[in-house]
Coordinates of C-alpha atoms and ligand atoms in Angstrom, one line a residue:
M1213 CA -33.8 -126.7 59.1
L1214 CA -30.5 -124.8 58.5
L1215 CA -30.6 -121.0 58.4
D1216 CA -27.7 -119.1 56.9
L1217 CA -27.5 -115.8 58.9
D1218 CA -24.9 -113.1 58.5
I1219 CA -23.8 -112.6 62.1
R1220 CA -20.6 -110.6 61.5
D1221 CA -20.3 -107.8 64.1
R1222 CA -23.5 -108.9 65.8
R1223 CA -23.4 -109.2 69.6
V1224 CA -24.0 -112.8 70.7
V1225 CA -24.2 -113.7 74.4
I1226 CA -23.5 -117.3 75.3
F1227 CA -24.4 -119.1 78.6
G1228 CA -23.6 -122.6 79.8
E1229 CA -21.2 -125.1 81.2
P1230 CA -17.6 -124.2 80.1
A1231 CA -17.0 -127.0 77.5
A1232 CA -20.3 -126.5 75.6
A1233 CA -20.2 -122.7 75.9
V1234 CA -16.6 -122.5 74.7
A1235 CA -17.3 -124.7 71.7
S1236 CA -20.3 -122.5 70.8
A1237 CA -18.3 -119.3 71.4
R1238 CA -15.6 -120.6 69.0
R1239 CA -18.2 -121.2 66.3
F1240 CA -19.8 -117.7 66.6
A1241 CA -16.4 -116.0 66.9
R1242 CA -15.2 -117.7 63.7
A1243 CA -18.3 -116.5 62.0
G1244 CA -17.3 -112.9 62.9
A1245 CA -19.8 -112.2 65.8
R1246 CA -18.8 -110.1 68.8
V1247 CA -19.1 -112.8 71.5
R1248 CA -19.6 -112.4 75.2
L1249 CA -19.2 -115.7 77.1
V1250 CA -21.1 -115.8 80.4
G1251 CA -19.0 -118.3 82.4
T1252 CA -20.0 -120.3 85.4
E1253 CA -16.7 -119.4 87.1
P1254 CA -15.3 -115.9 87.8
A1255 CA -12.2 -116.5 85.5
P1256 CA -12.6 -117.3 81.8
P1257 CA -12.4 -121.1 80.9
A1258 CA -8.9 -122.1 79.8
A1259 CA -9.8 -122.6 76.2
T1260 CA -11.7 -119.4 75.7
P1261 CA -10.9 -118.3 72.1
A1262 CA -9.0 -115.0 71.5
G1263 CA -11.4 -112.0 71.1
V1264 CA -14.2 -113.5 73.2
A1265 CA -15.1 -111.4 76.1
H1266 CA -15.8 -113.2 79.4
V1267 CA -18.2 -112.2 82.2
A1268 CA -19.0 -114.1 85.3
Q1269 CA -22.5 -115.5 85.5
P1270 CA -25.1 -113.7 87.7
A1271 CA -27.4 -115.7 89.9
A1272 CA -30.6 -116.9 88.2
G1273 CA -32.6 -114.6 90.5
D1274 CA -30.6 -111.5 89.8
V1275 CA -32.8 -110.2 87.1
P1276 CA -31.3 -106.7 86.8
A1277 CA -27.9 -108.2 86.2
L1278 CA -29.3 -110.5 83.6
L1279 CA -31.1 -107.7 81.9
R1280 CA -27.9 -105.7 81.6
L1281 CA -26.3 -108.7 79.9
L1282 CA -29.2 -109.5 77.6
A1283 CA -30.4 -106.1 76.5
P1284 CA -27.5 -105.3 74.1
A1285 CA -27.6 -108.8 72.5
W1286 CA -28.7 -109.6 69.0
L1287 CA -28.7 -113.3 69.8
V1288 CA -28.6 -115.2 73.1
V1289 CA -27.4 -118.8 73.2
T1290 CA -27.8 -121.2 76.0
T1291 CA -25.8 -124.4 75.9
G1292 CA -25.5 -127.7 77.7
P1293 CA -28.0 -129.3 80.1
A1294 CA -31.2 -127.6 81.2
S1295 CA -30.8 -125.3 84.2
E1296 CA -32.7 -122.8 86.2
L1297 CA -30.6 -120.0 84.8
G1298 CA -31.1 -121.2 81.2
D1299 CA -34.9 -121.2 81.8
R1300 CA -34.8 -117.7 83.2
V1301 CA -32.7 -116.4 80.3
R1302 CA -35.1 -117.9 77.7
S1303 CA -38.1 -116.4 79.4
L1304 CA -36.4 -112.9 79.6
C1305 CA -35.4 -113.1 75.9
G1306 CA -39.0 -113.8 75.1
Q1307 CA -40.1 -110.7 77.0
L1308 CA -37.4 -108.5 75.5
K1309 CA -38.0 -109.9 72.0
I1310 CA -34.4 -110.9 71.7
A1311 CA -33.6 -114.0 69.5
H1312 CA -32.7 -117.0 71.6
T1313 CA -31.5 -120.5 70.7
H1314 CA -30.3 -123.5 72.7
Q1315 CA -27.3 -125.5 71.4
S1316 CA -26.4 -128.9 72.7
V1317 CA -22.9 -128.6 71.1
G1318 CA -19.7 -129.6 72.9
P1319 CA -19.0 -132.9 74.6
V1320 CA -21.3 -135.7 73.5
G1321 CA -21.6 -137.0 77.1
P1322 CA -19.4 -138.6 79.6
R1323 CA -17.8 -140.8 76.9
G1324 CA -15.7 -139.1 74.4
R1325 CA -14.5 -140.7 71.2
V1326 CA -11.8 -140.5 68.6
V1327 CA -12.4 -140.5 64.9
L1328 CA -9.4 -141.2 62.7
V1329 CA -10.1 -139.3 59.5
G1330 CA -8.3 -139.7 56.2
G1331 CA -8.2 -136.2 54.7
G1332 CA -7.0 -137.1 51.2
P1333 CA -4.0 -135.6 49.4
G1334 CA -4.4 -132.0 50.5
A1335 CA -7.3 -130.5 48.6
T1336 CA -10.5 -129.7 50.5
R1337 CA -12.6 -131.0 47.6
L1338 CA -11.2 -134.5 48.1
L1339 CA -12.4 -134.8 51.6
T1340 CA -15.2 -137.4 51.8
L1341 CA -18.7 -136.4 53.1
E1342 CA -18.1 -138.6 56.1
A1343 CA -14.8 -136.7 56.8
C1344 CA -16.7 -133.4 56.6
E1345 CA -19.4 -134.7 59.0
A1346 CA -16.7 -135.8 61.5
L1347 CA -15.0 -132.4 61.3
L1348 CA -18.4 -130.6 61.9
D1349 CA -18.9 -132.6 65.1
A1350 CA -15.4 -132.2 66.4
D1351 CA -14.4 -130.5 69.7
V1352 CA -10.8 -130.8 68.8
V1353 CA -8.8 -131.6 65.6
F1354 CA -5.2 -132.8 65.7
Y1355 CA -4.0 -132.4 62.1
D1356 CA -0.9 -133.2 60.1
R1357 CA 1.0 -131.2 57.6
L1358 CA -0.3 -133.2 54.6
A1359 CA -3.9 -133.0 55.6
P1360 CA -6.2 -130.5 53.9
T1361 CA -5.8 -127.6 56.3
A1362 CA -6.8 -124.5 54.3
D1363 CA -10.5 -124.6 55.2
L1364 CA -10.3 -126.4 58.6
A1365 CA -11.6 -123.4 60.6
R1366 CA -14.7 -123.4 58.4
L1367 CA -15.1 -127.2 58.2
A1368 CA -14.6 -127.7 62.0
P1369 CA -16.3 -124.5 63.3
G1370 CA -16.6 -125.7 66.9
A1371 CA -13.2 -127.3 67.2
E1372 CA -9.9 -126.3 68.8
L1373 CA -7.3 -126.9 66.0
V1374 CA -4.0 -128.4 67.0
D1375 CA -1.1 -128.7 64.6
V1376 CA 0.9 -131.8 65.3
G1377 CA 2.4 -131.2 61.8
K1378 CA 4.8 -133.8 60.7
L1379 CA 7.6 -132.7 58.4
P1380 CA 9.9 -135.4 57.0
Y1381 CA 12.4 -136.4 59.7
H1382 CA 11.1 -133.7 62.0
H1383 CA 8.2 -134.6 64.2
P1384 CA 7.4 -131.7 66.6
T1385 CA 5.0 -133.9 68.4
S1386 CA 6.1 -137.5 68.8
Q1387 CA 3.8 -140.3 67.9
D1388 CA 3.5 -141.4 71.5
R1389 CA 2.6 -137.9 72.5
I1390 CA -0.1 -137.6 69.8
Q1391 CA -1.6 -140.9 71.1
E1392 CA -1.6 -139.6 74.7
L1393 CA -3.2 -136.3 73.6
I1394 CA -6.1 -137.9 71.6
I1395 CA -6.8 -140.3 74.5
E1396 CA -6.6 -137.6 77.1
R1397 CA -9.1 -135.4 75.2
A1398 CA -11.5 -138.3 74.6
R1399 CA -11.4 -139.2 78.3
R1400 CA -12.5 -135.6 79.0
G1401 CA -15.6 -136.4 77.0
Q1402 CA -14.6 -134.6 73.8
T1403 CA -15.1 -135.7 70.2
V1404 CA -11.6 -135.9 68.9
V1405 CA -10.8 -135.9 65.2
R1406 CA -7.3 -137.1 64.2
L1407 CA -7.0 -135.7 60.7
K1408 CA -4.3 -137.3 58.5
G1409 CA -3.2 -136.8 54.9
G1410 CA -4.4 -139.4 52.4
D1411 CA -5.7 -142.6 54.0
P1412 CA -5.0 -143.2 57.7
F1413 CA -3.8 -146.8 57.1
V1414 CA -1.4 -146.0 54.2
F1415 CA 1.8 -145.1 56.0
G1416 CA -0.2 -143.0 58.3
R1417 CA 0.4 -144.8 61.6
G1418 CA -3.4 -145.1 61.9
G1419 CA -3.1 -148.7 63.1
E1420 CA -1.0 -147.6 66.1
E1421 CA -3.5 -144.9 67.1
I1422 CA -6.4 -147.4 66.9
L1423 CA -4.5 -149.9 69.1
A1424 CA -3.6 -147.2 71.6
C1425 CA -7.2 -146.0 71.8
R1426 CA -8.5 -149.6 72.2
A1427 CA -6.0 -150.4 74.9
A1428 CA -7.1 -147.2 76.7
G1429 CA -10.8 -148.3 76.4
V1430 CA -11.6 -145.2 74.2
D1431 CA -14.1 -145.5 71.4
V1432 CA -12.4 -145.1 68.0
R1433 CA -13.5 -145.4 64.4
V1434 CA -11.9 -144.8 61.0
V1435 CA -13.0 -142.7 58.1
P1436 CA -11.0 -143.8 55.1
G1437 CA -9.4 -141.2 52.8
V1438 CA -8.3 -140.8 49.2
T1439 CA -4.7 -142.0 49.2
S1440 CA -2.0 -140.1 47.5
A1441 CA -0.6 -143.4 46.3
V1442 CA -3.4 -143.6 43.7
A1443 CA -4.7 -140.0 43.5
V1444 CA -1.4 -138.1 43.0
P1445 CA -0.4 -140.2 39.9
A1446 CA -4.0 -139.7 38.7
A1447 CA -3.6 -136.0 39.1
A1448 CA -0.7 -136.2 36.7
G1449 CA -2.7 -138.3 34.2
I1450 CA -1.1 -141.6 35.3
P1451 CA -3.5 -144.6 35.9
V1452 CA -1.8 -147.0 38.4
T1453 CA -3.3 -149.9 36.4
H1454 CA -4.0 -150.0 32.7
R1455 CA -5.3 -152.9 30.6
G1456 CA -2.3 -154.4 28.8
A1457 CA 0.3 -152.2 30.6
S1458 CA -0.1 -153.0 34.3
R1459 CA -2.2 -155.4 36.2
A1460 CA -0.7 -154.8 39.6
F1461 CA 0.6 -151.9 41.6
T1462 CA 2.8 -152.0 44.6
V1463 CA 2.9 -149.1 47.1
L1464 CA 6.3 -148.8 48.9
S1465 CA 7.5 -146.5 51.6
G1466 CA 10.9 -145.0 50.7
H1467 CA 11.4 -143.8 54.3
L1468 CA 14.1 -146.5 54.5
P1469 CA 15.8 -147.7 51.3
P1470 CA 14.4 -151.1 50.2
S1471 CA 16.5 -154.3 51.1
T1472 CA 18.1 -156.4 48.4
A1473 CA 15.4 -159.0 48.8
E1474 CA 12.7 -156.4 48.3
L1475 CA 14.4 -154.9 45.3
T1476 CA 14.7 -158.4 43.6
A1477 CA 11.0 -159.1 44.3
L1478 CA 9.9 -155.7 43.1
A1479 CA 12.0 -155.9 39.9
G1480 CA 10.5 -159.3 39.1
L1481 CA 6.9 -158.4 39.9
G1482 CA 6.0 -156.2 36.9
G1483 CA 3.2 -153.8 37.1
T1484 CA 3.5 -150.3 38.7
L1485 CA 5.7 -149.3 41.6
V1486 CA 4.5 -146.3 43.6
I1487 CA 6.9 -144.9 46.1
L1488 CA 5.8 -142.5 48.9
M1489 CA 8.3 -140.6 51.1
G1490 CA 10.8 -141.7 48.4
M1491 CA 12.9 -138.7 47.6
A1492 CA 15.7 -139.1 50.1
S1493 CA 16.3 -142.7 49.1
L1494 CA 15.6 -142.3 45.4
T1495 CA 19.1 -142.8 44.1
Q1496 CA 19.6 -146.0 46.1
T1497 CA 16.2 -147.4 45.1
V1498 CA 16.7 -146.7 41.4
T1499 CA 20.2 -148.1 41.4
G1500 CA 19.1 -151.1 43.3
L1501 CA 16.1 -151.8 41.0
V1502 CA 18.3 -151.6 37.9
A1503 CA 20.9 -153.9 39.5
A1504 CA 18.1 -156.3 40.3
G1505 CA 17.2 -156.5 36.6
L1506 CA 14.5 -153.7 36.0
S1507 CA 15.2 -152.1 32.6
P1508 CA 16.9 -148.7 32.9
D1509 CA 14.5 -147.6 30.1
T1510 CA 11.4 -148.2 32.2
P1511 CA 9.2 -145.1 32.1
A1512 CA 9.1 -143.3 35.5
A1513 CA 7.8 -140.0 36.8
V1514 CA 7.8 -137.9 40.0
V1515 CA 4.7 -135.9 40.9
E1516 CA 5.2 -133.1 43.4
R1517 CA 2.5 -131.4 45.5
G1518 CA -0.4 -133.2 43.9
F1519 CA -3.7 -131.2 43.7
S1520 CA -2.0 -127.9 44.6
D1521 CA -1.5 -124.9 42.3
S1522 CA 2.2 -125.8 42.1
Q1523 CA 1.7 -129.4 41.2
R1524 CA 4.5 -130.5 38.9
T1525 CA 5.4 -133.7 37.0
T1526 CA 8.9 -134.7 36.1
P1527 CA 8.9 -137.7 33.7
G1528 CA 11.9 -139.6 32.4
R1529 CA 13.6 -143.0 32.1
L1530 CA 14.1 -144.9 35.3
A1531 CA 17.9 -144.6 35.1
D1532 CA 17.7 -140.9 34.5
L1533 CA 15.3 -140.1 37.3
P1534 CA 17.7 -139.3 40.2
G1535 CA 19.8 -136.9 38.1
L1536 CA 16.6 -135.3 36.6
V1537 CA 15.1 -134.9 40.1
G1538 CA 18.3 -133.2 41.3
R1539 CA 18.4 -130.8 38.3
V1540 CA 14.8 -129.6 38.5
G1541 CA 15.0 -129.4 42.3
V1542 CA 12.1 -131.8 43.2
T1543 CA 11.0 -131.4 46.8
S1544 CA 8.7 -133.4 49.1
P1545 CA 5.8 -134.2 49.2
A1546 CA 6.2 -136.2 46.0
V1547 CA 5.1 -139.5 44.6
V1548 CA 7.4 -141.6 42.4
V1549 CA 5.8 -143.8 39.8
I1550 CA 7.8 -146.5 38.0
G1551 CA 6.4 -148.7 35.2
D1552 CA 4.9 -148.5 31.8
V1553 CA 1.9 -146.4 33.0
A1554 CA 4.3 -143.6 33.9
A1555 CA 4.6 -142.9 30.2
F1556 CA 1.1 -141.4 30.4
A1557 CA 2.7 -138.5 32.3
A1558 CA 4.3 -137.4 29.0
D1559 CA 0.9 -136.0 28.1
Q1560 CA 1.3 -133.5 30.9
V1561 CA 4.8 -132.4 29.8
G1562 CA 3.4 -129.5 27.7
A1563 CA 2.3 -127.9 30.9
D1564 CA 5.8 -127.5 32.1
P1565 CA 8.3 -126.7 29.3
L1566 CA 11.3 -126.7 31.6
T1567 CA 10.6 -130.2 32.7
A1568 CA 10.0 -131.2 29.1
R1569 CA 13.3 -129.9 28.0
L1570 CA 15.2 -131.4 30.9
S1571 CA 13.6 -134.8 30.4
L1572 CA 15.0 -134.8 26.8
L1573 CA 18.6 -134.0 28.0
P1574 CA 21.0 -136.8 28.6
D1575 CA 22.0 -136.9 32.3
P1576 CA 25.5 -135.5 32.5
G1577 CA 26.1 -137.7 35.5
R1578 CA 25.8 -140.9 33.5
Ligands
SAH2252 N1 -1.4 -141.6 54.4 C1 -0.9 -140.9 53.2 C2 0.6 -141.1 53.0 C3 1.4 -140.6 54.1 S1 3.1 -140.7 53.8 C4 -1.7 -141.2 52.0 O1 -2.5 -142.2 52.0 O2 -1.6 -140.5 51.0 C5 3.5 -139.1 53.1 C6 3.8 -139.2 51.7 O3 2.7 -139.2 50.9 C7 4.6 -138.0 51.2 O4 6.0 -138.1 51.5 C8 4.4 -138.2 49.7 O5 5.2 -139.2 49.1 C9 2.9 -138.6 49.6 N2 2.0 -137.5 49.5 C10 1.0 -137.2 50.2 N3 0.3 -136.1 49.8 C11 0.9 -135.8 48.6 C12 0.6 -134.8 47.6 N4 -0.4 -133.9 47.7 N5 1.5 -134.7 46.6 C13 2.5 -135.6 46.4 N6 2.8 -136.5 47.3 C14 2.0 -136.6 48.4

């Protein structure tokens, strides 16, 4: 049974081993309670959240000291494994008629684990139920810039939240370091969520993280996510396949410009081409595709910041796309769609008159 209680400004006193007690303290502090953490050591545990008061634990037999701690509490929480102190606290709460609960939050046991979670293209509502469950269980979440971060504190109430945010060409935390961090935390017995934008296996380096965990003997599993490669075109009204228009779609990383062999294959394949991380190399890619035989009149579109309030679609002919993108000032993150299905984006044009007008202008650069 789940009870929804308003605990804002209520005094909550939490007992237990540091890892479990800190995770519980974080949950209550995020919900607005005034939290006092009764620690097993004289100093507060390293990860004690800001705003949580710490007090050293009295001996189980020191009833006056325990009463001083318990009397002002609205709720008393014991965490972790059973102990003499925990039993004494529960019995005193009974006598004082103070609400008491026991939480077995925190590390799941001596073996921690890593869950690689695909967070979808950035909107909380596109997280899967399994992703939400993994976040709810997490002790620590390492998240990227493109993951849905707006509601993380609510979705992962017991977790320390660590931004390993990747900006294009600027990785504050290197991939090797991220792998070290997730493995180190799992070895401490924590449940680690590695939250990524989209699907972990679509240009997400999820495979590398799986291999690193396996090599380190750490349990790891994957929760797939809604990939921007399909969802962001869809947000702009573009179906990546459409009967009679496209019976294949190819997803390409534009992180490096495609090789001549790739351009030739792509131009000859037909169907839809979806390019992620494609803004920096767009001119080279478009020029190469046209040189390889793709019609300059092929419909194309760039969709920026899919599923955000500032989502914008810039449609145009393939050959016009680089100039158009420069003129409207397209920025990352954006998905490029090339192929007949991109013409569906024209339906969206009415929503953005500037883009509509610009898309009708001839490119002065041509
Ligand atoms: N694993 C991710 C892709 C990571 S590569 C996935 O499956 O979606 C990062 C690229 O994804 C960005 O450069 C951009 O091309 C695209 N992208 C991700 N989220 C996006 C969004 N909300 N809007 C537009 N493009 C997005």
